[in-house]
Amino acid sequence: MIQIKNISKTFYKENGAFKALDNVSIALEKGDIVGIIGSSGAGKSTLIRCVNLLEKPDEGEIIVNNRNLLALNNKSLSAEREKIGMIFQHFNLLSSKTVFDNVALPLELTGKDKITIRKRVVELLTLVGLGDKIYEYPKNLSGGQKQRVAIARALANKPHVLLCDEATSALDPVTTGAILELLKEINQTLKITILLITHEMEVVKSICNRIAVLDKGKIVIQGAFEDVVASGHSIVQQFISKKKITIPGYLKDQLRQSAAEGLFPLLEIELNNAVSLETIIDFSRHYYHVPVKILKADIETVGELSFGKSLLILQGQEAANENVMGYLDQNNIKNNIRGYV
Amino acid sequence: MYDSTTVLLLEGLWETIVMTFLSGFFGFLLGLPLGILLFLTGKGQLLENRFYNSFLAVFVNIFRSIPFIILIVWMIPFTRFIVGTSIGMSAALVPLSIGVAPFIARLVENSLKEVPSGLIEAARAMGAGTFQIVRKVLLPEALPSLINNASITLITLVGYSAMGGAVGAGGLGQVGYQYGYIGYDAFIMNSVLVLLVALVFIIQFIGDRISQKFNHK
């Protein structure tokens, strides 16, 4: 469906050359939702912009629907681009046009007649749930509604691929969820292949069936979400547990730096793919007789495995608590005492 | 008091209005494409071309640096060639239109630069060609700003046309010059002043209104 083969791209700036993409290859099958995750500056934007040649790679091939885009002249490239929809972080709607006219734009560009355009635009806006906003201007819409209009616009010419360039990064978590639901629905009902880039693990986790991790212009690992997460690759780990886990405000005041009679250790642990949180809790209670209170857990669970960080209070005898920590060490689970409460 | 003075002033006003709007129209006819080309050949734009861009920029700057009163005189042979005379309203239209076109070109270029580059990118991703992007994206998005610039242009032209009056272009400029400066008739002089100020205010007011109407930002 889409084959990105060995593409490289170097930017030349005043302060020297910068290799944004280094021999990147990804293949998408029809109906896939593939997510490319990477931190800012990793080259994700350049990569997705290479797929419809908004950015021209220095080397490599882009094959969409069996056509090598780099070999096409301007006119044929335009025709192929009509079949590759794209949405953006900042929506890129025309402020001078109503919702209707924004969605109609790609149809006008391909020379459709007025009646066809009208029918199609209404159909698209109903699909994205904005049937009642047809004559509004973008400035009167919320971020989520703007992205819905952009999605309708991207689907206007019935593309076989939809490219999403950080499409949810400017949206709040609830709206992000709703937009991702819509993308999933589009993928399933219209059979459109989706390629998205993001810096949020949540996004790829919720809709992608395959992911690729991009770091410093190179794909470090790709495959099914579960396999990539289970690989334990250091960059993948960063995305899962990059958030610092904070101690709740009410506990901060009570927190002591040294152990004392009647205080229990507050432990921060970082899970790996060896032992799940439930196992740790069970084991502590039944084997070491240490009741464990879970204060916080920021955990991704994939199948039998879980990753992420958690704050625990070990409420056992001092010696027993030591044993639990020894057990964690044995299993290579990073743990450190943040204080005593 | 429908006397000769009133007729003189009204005629002058009418000529000024006609000169301003007609040369504004022709000026845009020349300046709009020039401004679009300046924008498109600029750095990082669709038709980026350093050579053409510098060439256009130098051309525009040369014309913008010639004082208008000098331009009128310098262009007399050309004006004669085009309209057959170098005196009167139609003769004034030639240097007015050509004098204002580079000014308009720069204003148009600046208006287009205000359009967010993401919109051009979105249009490219839809498969739009350069001409389609100009017509369907750049011009509609820049319209409120272009209208504001049209008001500025017309106001500049009111001034230019008055200057032209000194060398026989007609209009309020000529009335003011002949009766005010040479004949020193204070009433006519002041009336010309009031009419010119009123004209500028009206143009600005209407321009703002129309620009507002098209602004959906």
CSV table of C-alpha atoms in Angstrom, one decimal, chain A residues 45-184:
chain,number,residue,atom,x,y,z
A,45,SER,CA,7.4,15.6,10.8
A,46,THR,CA,9.9,15.4,7.9
A,47,LEU,CA,9.1,11.7,7.5
A,48,ILE,CA,5.4,12.2,7.2
A,49,ARG,CA,5.8,15.2,4.9
A,50,CYS,CA,8.0,13.0,2.7
A,51,VAL,CA,5.1,10.6,2.1
A,52,ASN,CA,3.2,13.2,-0.1
A,53,LEU,CA,6.4,14.9,-1.1
A,54,LEU,CA,5.7,18.2,0.7
A,55,GLU,CA,9.3,17.5,1.5
A,56,LYS,CA,11.5,15.8,-1.1
A,57,PRO,CA,13.8,13.1,0.3
A,58,ASP,CA,17.4,13.2,-1.0
A,59,GLU,CA,17.5,9.5,-1.5
A,60,GLY,CA,15.1,6.6,-1.4
A,61,GLU,CA,11.7,5.7,-2.8
A,62,ILE,CA,8.1,6.5,-1.8
A,63,ILE,CA,5.7,4.1,-3.3
A,64,VAL,CA,2.0,4.7,-2.8
A,65,ASN,CA,-0.5,2.5,-4.5
A,66,ASN,CA,2.2,0.9,-6.7
A,67,ARG,CA,3.4,4.3,-8.0
A,68,ASN,CA,6.8,5.7,-7.3
A,69,LEU,CA,5.9,9.3,-6.4
A,70,LEU,CA,9.4,10.6,-6.9
A,71,ALA,CA,9.2,9.6,-10.6
A,72,LEU,CA,6.1,11.6,-11.3
A,73,ASN,CA,5.8,15.0,-13.0
A,74,ASN,CA,4.0,17.8,-11.2
A,75,LYS,CA,0.6,17.0,-12.8
A,76,SER,CA,0.6,13.3,-11.9
A,77,LEU,CA,1.9,14.1,-8.5
A,78,SER,CA,-1.0,16.5,-7.9
A,79,ALA,CA,-3.4,13.7,-9.0
A,80,GLU,CA,-1.8,11.3,-6.5
A,81,ARG,CA,-1.9,13.9,-3.7
A,82,GLU,CA,-5.7,14.2,-4.2
A,83,LYS,CA,-5.8,10.5,-3.0
A,84,ILE,CA,-3.6,11.2,0.0
A,85,GLY,CA,-5.5,13.1,2.7
A,86,MET,CA,-3.6,15.0,5.4
A,87,ILE,CA,-4.5,16.7,8.7
A,88,PHE,CA,-2.3,18.9,10.8
A,89,GLN,CA,-1.6,19.9,14.4
A,90,HIS,CA,-2.9,23.4,13.8
A,91,PHE,CA,-5.8,22.3,11.5
A,92,ASN,CA,-4.8,24.7,8.7
A,93,LEU,CA,-8.4,25.7,7.9
A,94,LEU,CA,-9.1,28.8,5.8
A,95,SER,CA,-10.4,31.5,8.1
A,96,SER,CA,-12.0,33.3,5.2
A,97,LYS,CA,-14.2,30.4,4.3
A,98,THR,CA,-17.1,28.7,6.1
A,99,VAL,CA,-17.0,25.1,7.2
A,100,PHE,CA,-18.9,24.2,4.0
A,101,ASP,CA,-16.4,26.0,1.7
A,102,ASN,CA,-13.4,24.6,3.6
A,103,VAL,CA,-14.6,21.1,3.0
A,104,ALA,CA,-15.6,22.0,-0.6
A,105,LEU,CA,-12.1,23.3,-1.5
A,106,PRO,CA,-10.5,20.0,-2.4
A,107,LEU,CA,-13.6,19.1,-4.5
A,108,GLU,CA,-13.4,22.5,-6.3
A,109,LEU,CA,-9.7,21.9,-7.0
A,110,THR,CA,-10.6,18.7,-8.8
A,111,GLY,CA,-13.3,20.4,-10.8
A,112,LYS,CA,-16.4,18.7,-9.4
A,113,ASP,CA,-19.7,20.3,-10.2
A,114,LYS,CA,-21.8,22.3,-7.6
A,115,ILE,CA,-24.4,19.6,-7.0
A,116,THR,CA,-21.9,16.9,-6.5
A,117,ILE,CA,-19.9,19.1,-4.1
A,118,ARG,CA,-22.9,20.0,-2.1
A,119,LYS,CA,-24.0,16.4,-1.7
A,120,ARG,CA,-20.5,15.3,-0.7
A,121,VAL,CA,-19.8,18.1,1.7
A,122,VAL,CA,-23.0,17.5,3.6
A,123,GLU,CA,-22.3,13.8,3.7
A,124,LEU,CA,-18.8,14.4,5.0
A,125,LEU,CA,-19.8,16.8,7.7
A,126,THR,CA,-22.5,14.4,8.9
A,127,LEU,CA,-19.9,11.7,9.1
A,128,VAL,CA,-17.6,13.8,11.3
A,129,GLY,CA,-20.6,14.9,13.4
A,130,LEU,CA,-20.8,18.6,12.4
A,131,GLY,CA,-23.9,18.6,10.3
A,132,ASP,CA,-25.2,21.6,12.3
A,133,LYS,CA,-22.1,23.7,11.8
A,134,ILE,CA,-22.1,23.9,8.0
A,135,TYR,CA,-22.3,27.7,7.7
A,136,GLU,CA,-20.1,28.6,10.7
A,137,TYR,CA,-16.7,30.2,10.2
A,138,PRO,CA,-13.7,28.3,11.8
A,139,LYS,CA,-13.2,31.0,14.4
A,140,ASN,CA,-16.5,30.0,16.0
A,141,LEU,CA,-15.4,26.4,16.4
A,142,SER,CA,-13.5,24.6,19.2
A,143,GLY,CA,-10.2,22.9,18.5
A,144,GLY,CA,-11.8,19.5,18.3
A,145,GLN,CA,-14.5,20.8,15.9
A,146,LYS,CA,-11.8,22.4,13.7
A,147,GLN,CA,-10.0,19.1,13.5
A,148,ARG,CA,-13.2,17.4,12.5
A,149,VAL,CA,-13.6,19.9,9.7
A,150,ALA,CA,-10.0,19.2,8.7
A,151,ILE,CA,-10.7,15.5,8.7
A,152,ALA,CA,-13.8,16.0,6.5
A,153,ARG,CA,-11.8,18.1,4.1
A,154,ALA,CA,-9.0,15.5,4.0
A,155,LEU,CA,-11.6,12.8,3.1
A,156,ALA,CA,-13.3,14.8,0.4
A,157,ASN,CA,-11.7,13.2,-2.6
A,158,LYS,CA,-12.0,9.7,-1.1
A,159,PRO,CA,-8.3,9.1,-0.4
A,160,HIS,CA,-6.9,5.7,0.3
A,161,VAL,CA,-4.4,7.1,2.9
A,162,LEU,CA,-4.8,9.6,5.6
A,163,LEU,CA,-1.6,11.3,7.0
A,164,CYS,CA,-2.0,12.7,10.5
A,165,ASP,CA,0.8,15.2,11.5
A,166,GLU,CA,0.5,15.5,15.3
A,167,ALA,CA,-3.2,15.8,14.7
A,168,THR,CA,-4.1,15.7,18.4
A,169,SER,CA,-1.2,17.5,19.9
A,170,ALA,CA,-3.1,20.8,20.2
A,171,LEU,CA,-6.1,19.2,21.8
A,172,ASP,CA,-7.0,18.4,25.4
A,173,PRO,CA,-7.1,14.7,26.5
A,174,VAL,CA,-10.9,14.3,26.2
A,175,THR,CA,-11.0,15.8,22.7
A,176,THR,CA,-7.9,13.8,21.7
A,177,GLY,CA,-9.8,10.7,22.7
A,178,ALA,CA,-12.8,11.7,20.6
A,179,ILE,CA,-10.7,12.5,17.5
A,180,LEU,CA,-8.9,9.2,17.8
A,181,GLU,CA,-12.2,7.4,18.0
A,182,LEU,CA,-13.3,9.2,14.8
A,183,LEU,CA,-10.0,8.2,13.1
A,184,LYS,CA,-10.5,4.6,14.1
